[in-house]
Short mmCIF file of C-alpha atoms and ligand atoms in Angstrom, two decimals:
data_model
loop_
_atom_site.label_atom_id
_atom_site.label_comp_id
_atom_site.label_asym_id
_atom_site.label_seq_id
_atom_site.Cartn_x
_atom_site.Cartn_y
_atom_site.Cartn_z
CA VAL V 1 0.00 0.00 0.00
CA ASN V 2 0.99 3.61 -0.46
CA GLU V 3 2.22 5.40 2.61
CA LEU V 4 1.43 8.84 4.04
CA ARG V 5 4.36 10.60 5.70
CA LYS V 6 4.55 13.80 7.71
CA ASP V 7 7.30 16.38 7.38
CA ILE V 8 8.03 17.25 11.03
CA LEU V 9 9.49 20.67 10.19
CA LEU V 10 6.58 22.02 8.11
CA GLY V 11 3.83 19.76 9.42
CA ARG V 12 2.85 18.85 5.85
CA TRP V 13 1.90 15.39 4.65
CA ILE V 14 2.97 13.63 1.46
CA GLU V 15 2.13 10.28 -0.12
CA VAL V 16 4.87 7.82 -1.07
CA LEU V 17 3.76 5.44 -3.82
CA SER V 18 4.49 1.79 -3.08
CA GLU V 19 5.58 0.98 -6.66
CA SER V 20 8.73 3.11 -6.71
CA LYS V 21 9.62 4.57 -10.13
CA ALA V 22 13.18 3.87 -11.32
CA PRO V 23 15.26 6.80 -12.69
CA SER V 24 14.81 5.46 -16.26
CA GLU V 25 11.02 5.80 -15.98
CA TYR V 26 11.15 9.60 -15.71
CA SER V 27 11.18 11.63 -18.94
CA VAL V 28 13.79 14.37 -18.71
CA PRO V 29 13.20 17.51 -20.86
CA GLU V 30 15.84 18.29 -23.51
CA ASP V 31 18.25 21.13 -22.87
CA GLN V 32 18.90 23.88 -25.49
CA ASN V 33 22.23 25.68 -25.18
CA PRO V 34 23.00 27.97 -28.16
CA GLY V 35 25.38 30.52 -26.56
CA THR V 36 25.93 33.06 -29.35
CA GLY V 37 26.23 36.73 -28.42
CA CYS V 38 26.14 35.86 -24.73
CA ILE V 39 26.87 38.85 -22.49
CA PHE V 40 28.12 36.67 -19.65
CA CYS V 41 30.97 35.29 -21.76
CA PRO V 42 34.36 37.09 -21.36
CA GLU V 43 33.94 38.82 -24.79
CA GLY V 44 30.99 40.81 -23.42
CA GLU V 45 32.40 41.40 -19.95
CA HIS V 46 32.94 45.17 -20.30
CA ALA V 47 29.24 45.73 -20.91
CA LEU V 48 28.54 44.60 -17.35
CA GLN V 49 29.34 46.44 -14.16
CA GLU V 50 31.27 44.09 -11.88
CA ILE V 51 30.17 43.88 -8.25
CA ALA V 52 32.77 41.30 -7.18
CA ALA V 53 34.88 38.53 -8.73
CA ILE V 54 37.38 35.82 -7.94
CA ARG V 55 40.39 35.94 -10.27
CA VAL V 56 43.14 33.45 -11.03
CA ASP V 57 46.20 34.80 -12.92
CA GLY V 58 44.32 38.01 -13.69
CA ARG V 59 41.32 36.26 -15.31
CA TRP V 60 37.99 36.11 -13.52
CA GLN V 61 36.72 32.64 -12.72
CA VAL V 62 33.46 33.62 -11.02
CA ARG V 63 31.90 37.02 -11.13
CA ALA V 64 28.94 38.85 -9.57
CA VAL V 65 27.08 41.38 -11.74
CA PRO V 66 23.71 43.16 -11.40
CA ASP V 67 20.74 41.31 -12.90
CA LEU V 68 19.85 42.55 -16.41
CA SER V 69 16.13 42.80 -15.68
CA PRO V 70 15.97 43.30 -11.93
CA LEU V 71 12.80 42.55 -10.01
CA PHE V 72 13.91 44.75 -7.13
CA GLN V 73 15.70 48.09 -6.93
CA ILE V 74 18.36 48.97 -4.40
CA GLU V 75 17.68 52.73 -4.16
CA GLY V 76 14.77 54.13 -2.19
CA GLU V 77 12.55 53.78 0.83
CA LEU V 78 10.35 50.80 1.69
CA GLY V 79 7.18 52.93 1.81
CA ARG V 80 5.11 50.39 3.76
CA LYS V 81 1.44 51.32 3.90
CA GLY V 82 -2.07 50.01 3.97
CA ALA V 83 -4.29 49.80 0.87
CA GLY V 84 -7.74 49.26 2.35
CA ILE V 85 -7.47 45.97 4.21
CA TYR V 86 -4.29 45.06 2.28
CA ASP V 87 -0.59 45.86 2.72
CA ARG V 88 1.86 47.19 0.18
CA MET V 89 5.44 48.42 -0.06
CA ASN V 90 8.01 49.37 -2.72
CA SER V 91 10.07 46.56 -4.24
CA ILE V 92 13.34 47.50 -2.60
CA GLY V 93 15.98 44.80 -2.84
CA ALA V 94 18.90 43.51 -4.85
CA ASP V 95 19.17 41.09 -7.77
CA GLU V 96 22.62 39.82 -8.61
CA ILE V 97 23.83 37.22 -11.05
CA ILE V 98 26.76 35.00 -10.16
CA ILE V 99 28.47 33.98 -13.41
CA GLU V 100 29.73 30.54 -12.47
CA SER V 101 32.39 30.18 -15.14
CA PRO V 102 33.92 32.18 -18.03
CA ASP V 103 33.21 29.14 -20.22
CA HIS V 104 29.72 29.24 -21.75
CA ASN V 105 29.38 25.47 -21.99
CA ALA V 106 30.98 24.63 -18.65
CA ARG V 107 29.25 22.44 -16.16
CA PRO V 108 30.79 24.15 -13.15
CA TRP V 109 29.62 21.43 -10.77
CA GLU V 110 31.95 18.97 -12.48
CA ALA V 111 35.10 20.56 -10.96
CA ALA V 112 35.43 20.85 -7.18
CA GLU V 113 37.79 23.87 -7.31
CA GLN V 114 35.25 25.82 -9.38
CA VAL V 115 32.38 24.94 -7.04
CA ILE V 116 34.55 26.11 -4.11
CA ARG V 117 35.04 29.49 -5.86
CA ILE V 118 31.29 29.77 -6.47
CA ILE V 119 30.54 29.03 -2.80
CA SER V 120 33.20 31.56 -1.72
CA LEU V 121 31.58 34.26 -3.84
CA TYR V 122 28.12 33.35 -2.49
CA LYS V 123 29.51 33.78 1.00
CA SER V 124 31.12 37.17 0.40
CA ARG V 125 28.09 38.56 -1.45
CA MET V 126 25.76 37.41 1.31
CA SER V 127 27.98 38.95 4.02
CA ASP V 128 28.00 42.22 2.12
CA LEU V 129 24.24 42.36 1.42
CA SER V 130 23.35 41.42 5.00
CA ARG V 131 24.71 44.82 6.14
CA ASP V 132 21.75 46.54 4.49
CA SER V 133 19.09 46.77 7.18
CA ARG V 134 16.25 47.18 4.65
CA LEU V 135 16.88 43.66 3.37
CA ARG V 136 15.15 40.99 5.42
CA TYR V 137 16.06 37.93 3.40
CA ILE V 138 18.82 36.97 0.98
CA LEU V 139 18.13 33.91 -1.15
CA ILE V 140 20.88 32.27 -3.19
CA HIS V 141 19.32 30.10 -5.87
CA LYS V 142 20.04 28.41 -9.17
CA ASP V 143 18.14 26.95 -12.11
CA SER V 144 19.94 24.74 -14.57
CA GLY V 145 18.87 23.29 -17.92
CA SER V 146 15.54 24.06 -19.55
CA ARG V 147 14.34 25.93 -16.43
CA ALA V 148 17.10 28.54 -16.60
CA SER V 149 16.63 32.06 -18.03
CA TYR V 150 20.15 32.16 -19.52
CA SER V 151 22.09 29.42 -21.27
CA HIS V 152 25.36 30.56 -19.62
CA PRO V 153 25.82 28.83 -16.23
CA VAL V 154 24.73 31.33 -13.58
CA SER V 155 23.16 31.38 -10.17
CA ARG V 156 21.38 34.29 -8.58
CA ILE V 157 21.14 36.21 -5.37
CA THR V 158 17.84 37.87 -4.61
CA ALA V 159 17.66 40.08 -1.54
CA ILE V 160 14.16 41.12 -0.54
CA PRO V 161 12.54 43.34 2.12
CA VAL V 162 10.30 40.55 3.52
CA ILE V 163 10.78 37.00 4.78
CA PRO V 164 9.39 34.62 2.15
CA LYS V 165 6.56 32.30 3.22
CA LYS V 166 8.47 29.07 2.73
CA VAL V 167 11.33 30.28 4.93
CA LYS V 168 8.88 31.68 7.50
CA ASP V 169 7.22 28.26 7.74
CA GLU V 170 10.62 26.63 8.37
CA LEU V 171 11.55 29.25 10.97
CA ASP V 172 8.21 28.77 12.74
CA GLY V 173 8.48 24.95 12.63
CA ALA V 174 12.04 25.04 13.99
CA LYS V 175 11.11 27.51 16.72
CA GLN V 176 8.14 25.41 17.86
CA TYR V 177 10.24 22.25 18.01
CA PHE V 178 12.93 24.10 19.98
CA ALA V 179 10.37 25.53 22.41
CA TYR V 180 9.12 21.99 23.07
CA LYS V 181 12.37 19.97 23.10
CA GLU V 182 15.12 22.58 23.58
CA ARG V 183 16.99 21.02 20.66
CA CYS V 184 17.55 22.06 17.07
CA ILE V 185 15.19 20.07 14.81
CA PHE V 186 17.79 19.97 12.05
CA CYS V 187 20.52 18.60 14.37
CA ASP V 188 17.99 15.96 15.49
CA ILE V 189 17.23 15.10 11.84
CA ILE V 190 20.97 14.73 11.08
CA ASN V 191 21.39 12.36 14.05
CA GLU V 192 18.35 10.36 13.03
CA GLU V 193 19.45 10.09 9.39
CA LEU V 194 23.00 9.05 10.33
CA THR V 195 21.61 6.44 12.75
CA VAL V 196 19.09 4.97 10.30
CA GLY V 197 21.38 5.42 7.27
CA GLU V 198 18.96 4.36 4.54
CA ARG V 199 18.23 7.88 3.28
CA VAL V 200 21.85 9.08 3.44
CA VAL V 201 23.37 9.65 0.00
CA PHE V 202 26.86 10.32 1.34
CA GLU V 203 28.70 12.28 3.97
CA THR V 204 31.94 14.19 4.30
CA ARG V 205 33.76 15.42 7.37
CA HIS V 206 31.54 18.50 7.76
CA PHE V 207 28.38 17.75 5.76
CA ILE V 208 25.69 15.16 5.13
CA ALA V 209 23.63 14.73 1.93
CA PHE V 210 20.38 12.85 2.35
CA ILE V 211 16.87 12.45 0.98
CA PRO V 212 14.39 13.84 3.52
CA TYR V 213 11.87 11.44 5.10
CA ALA V 214 8.91 13.29 3.55
CA PRO V 215 10.23 15.41 0.65
CA GLN V 216 8.07 17.32 -1.81
CA PHE V 217 9.75 16.01 -4.98
CA PRO V 218 11.35 12.71 -6.06
CA PHE V 219 15.16 12.60 -5.62
CA GLU V 220 15.05 15.92 -3.72
CA THR V 221 18.38 16.04 -1.84
CA TRP V 222 19.31 18.12 1.19
CA ILE V 223 22.83 19.07 2.18
CA MET V 224 23.35 20.07 5.81
CA PRO V 225 26.37 21.09 7.85
CA LYS V 226 27.01 18.75 10.79
CA ARG V 227 28.14 21.72 12.88
CA HIS V 228 25.13 23.63 14.14
CA SER V 229 25.00 27.06 12.53
CA CYS V 230 22.04 29.19 11.52
CA ALA V 231 23.82 31.33 8.92
CA PHE V 232 25.40 30.10 5.70
CA HIS V 233 27.83 33.00 5.44
CA GLU V 234 29.49 31.97 8.72
CA ILE V 235 31.10 28.89 7.13
CA ASP V 236 34.88 28.72 7.46
CA TYR V 237 37.34 27.78 4.73
CA PRO V 238 37.59 24.01 5.48
CA GLU V 239 33.77 23.87 5.35
CA THR V 240 33.75 25.85 2.09
CA GLU V 241 36.14 23.32 0.54
CA ASP V 242 34.09 20.45 1.88
CA ILE V 243 30.77 21.78 0.64
CA GLY V 244 32.32 22.38 -2.79
CA VAL V 245 33.05 18.66 -3.00
CA MET V 246 29.63 17.87 -1.55
CA LEU V 247 27.64 19.97 -4.02
CA MET V 248 29.72 18.70 -6.93
CA THR V 249 29.16 15.08 -5.89
CA ALA V 250 25.43 15.50 -5.28
CA LEU V 251 24.82 17.19 -8.67
CA SER V 252 27.12 14.78 -10.56
CA LYS V 253 25.28 11.81 -9.08
CA LEU V 254 21.92 13.21 -10.23
CA CYS V 255 23.35 13.84 -13.71
CA SER V 256 24.71 10.29 -13.92
CA LEU V 257 21.24 8.94 -13.13
CA PHE V 258 19.19 11.25 -15.34
CA GLY V 259 21.58 12.71 -17.92
CA ASP V 260 21.59 16.49 -18.23
CA LEU V 261 18.48 17.02 -16.18
CA PRO V 262 17.00 20.42 -15.28
CA PHE V 263 17.48 21.08 -11.58
CA SER V 264 17.19 23.90 -9.10
CA TYR V 265 18.88 24.47 -5.79
CA PHE V 266 18.70 27.11 -3.12
CA ILE V 267 20.32 27.90 0.20
CA HIS V 268 18.03 28.31 3.18
CA THR V 269 19.75 30.41 5.80
CA ALA V 270 18.68 32.63 8.69
CA PRO V 271 16.99 35.92 7.80
CA ASN V 272 18.97 39.12 8.10
CA MET V 273 18.91 39.79 11.83
CA ILE V 274 20.09 43.41 11.70
CA PRO V 275 16.64 44.98 11.02
CA ARG V 276 15.01 43.37 14.07
CA ARG V 277 17.91 42.68 16.37
CA ASN V 278 15.86 41.79 19.44
CA HIS V 279 13.19 39.86 17.59
CA TRP V 280 15.06 36.60 16.95
CA HIS V 281 15.50 35.27 20.47
CA THR V 282 16.33 31.63 19.79
CA LEU V 283 17.09 31.74 16.06
CA GLY V 284 20.82 31.10 16.57
CA GLU V 285 19.94 27.90 18.42
CA ASP V 286 16.83 26.68 16.61
CA TYR V 287 17.59 27.29 12.92
CA HIS V 288 20.21 25.45 10.87
CA TRP V 289 21.15 26.47 7.32
CA HIS V 290 21.01 23.93 4.48
CA ILE V 291 20.89 23.52 0.71
CA GLU V 292 17.90 21.92 -1.02
CA ILE V 293 18.47 20.42 -4.48
CA ILE V 294 15.32 19.83 -6.52
CA PRO V 295 15.60 17.73 -9.71
CA ARG V 296 12.83 19.01 -12.02
CA LEU V 297 11.41 15.60 -12.86
CA THR V 298 7.72 16.11 -12.19
CA LEU V 299 5.13 18.85 -12.58
CA ALA V 300 2.59 19.49 -9.85
CA GLY V 301 -0.94 18.37 -10.79
CA SER V 302 -4.29 19.80 -9.74
CA PHE V 303 -4.45 17.71 -6.57
CA GLU V 304 -1.02 18.96 -5.50
CA LEU V 305 -1.80 22.58 -6.42
CA GLY V 306 -5.16 22.45 -4.66
CA SER V 307 -4.01 20.67 -1.53
CA GLY V 308 -0.29 21.31 -1.04
CA PHE V 309 -0.16 17.55 -0.56
CA TYR V 310 2.54 16.04 -2.77
CA ILE V 311 2.73 12.59 -4.34
CA LEU V 312 6.16 10.99 -4.37
CA PRO V 313 6.61 8.45 -7.18
CA THR V 314 9.96 7.17 -5.83
CA ALA V 315 10.37 6.34 -2.14
CA PRO V 316 13.13 8.36 -0.40
CA GLU V 317 14.96 5.18 0.64
CA ARG V 318 14.97 3.90 -2.97
CA ALA V 319 16.10 7.26 -4.33
CA ALA V 320 18.98 7.39 -1.80
CA LYS V 321 20.01 3.87 -2.81
CA TYR V 322 20.06 4.78 -6.53
CA LEU V 323 22.16 7.85 -5.75
CA ARG V 324 24.56 5.98 -3.42
CA GLU V 325 25.18 3.38 -6.10
CA VAL V 326 26.25 5.78 -8.88
CA ARG V 327 29.86 6.91 -8.78
ZN1 ZN U 1 28.03 32.73 -22.29
ZN1 ZN U 2 21.23 22.49 14.36
ZN1 ZN U 3 14.76 24.57 3.68
#
């Protein structure tokens, strides 16, 4: 029989189908990658204002630039006000693009040293943006393959003046668990996963990659630091090196199973604490940053859209086994 499972962080239920789909039974959309006249390639680099970069022998290897069609603007006031019973404010924020490689056709996640540079630039951009007290949340995120807006490999940083709902739900879930047990829910999950073992994809000295007990999507993989820390940008250099290897391995394993599949990932970290310094009493203890990798294998149907209740065609334990077995 199929099984219903509850996500203890968000309190949401999912259904795991008993006949687990194998990787070969998913149809992966084709990827188009033309790459002519690309402004992210080194030939067009002078057209873009550089925010930050990491250079080797004078050539940039990763580079942060402003988004070409920003959703948010950095100048101005928030202008919060009521509109009848509703609330509104100006779209103050920052949109940056992290160019992950000078090479248009690179798959940056195939080389650990490049992933380490990308992570290092994420860290320095996040530290810098978190000094702006108008910005409540800074989300680092990436789309690859047919989901991406640009064919050049990039990831993005979006800093916004509100805490997004999904993060708020995690913060609330973690806070409730901490209030009840006086332990971090994520540290408890790590201990549980390492004890049980069947959903662990692999681990390094500082990180664990595993399939959550009740994920939203098949083959969804979470990477978590073993050391308790609420903020991504507080990672030290050994952890940066380690997570470079971790992210490279996790993405390469997915690509060996599914070919060049579209995927997304994002970093969930603590909100910017500067704007409301005395508001986050236990956040340092109850929240724990992590990366969620979502292979784009399925589309939500009407039941999922209408209920927020997701159907999982491959059991987490089976998915972890498939991923453990690829090299
Ligand atoms: Zn390019
Ligand atoms: Zn923790
Ligand atoms: Zn999360």
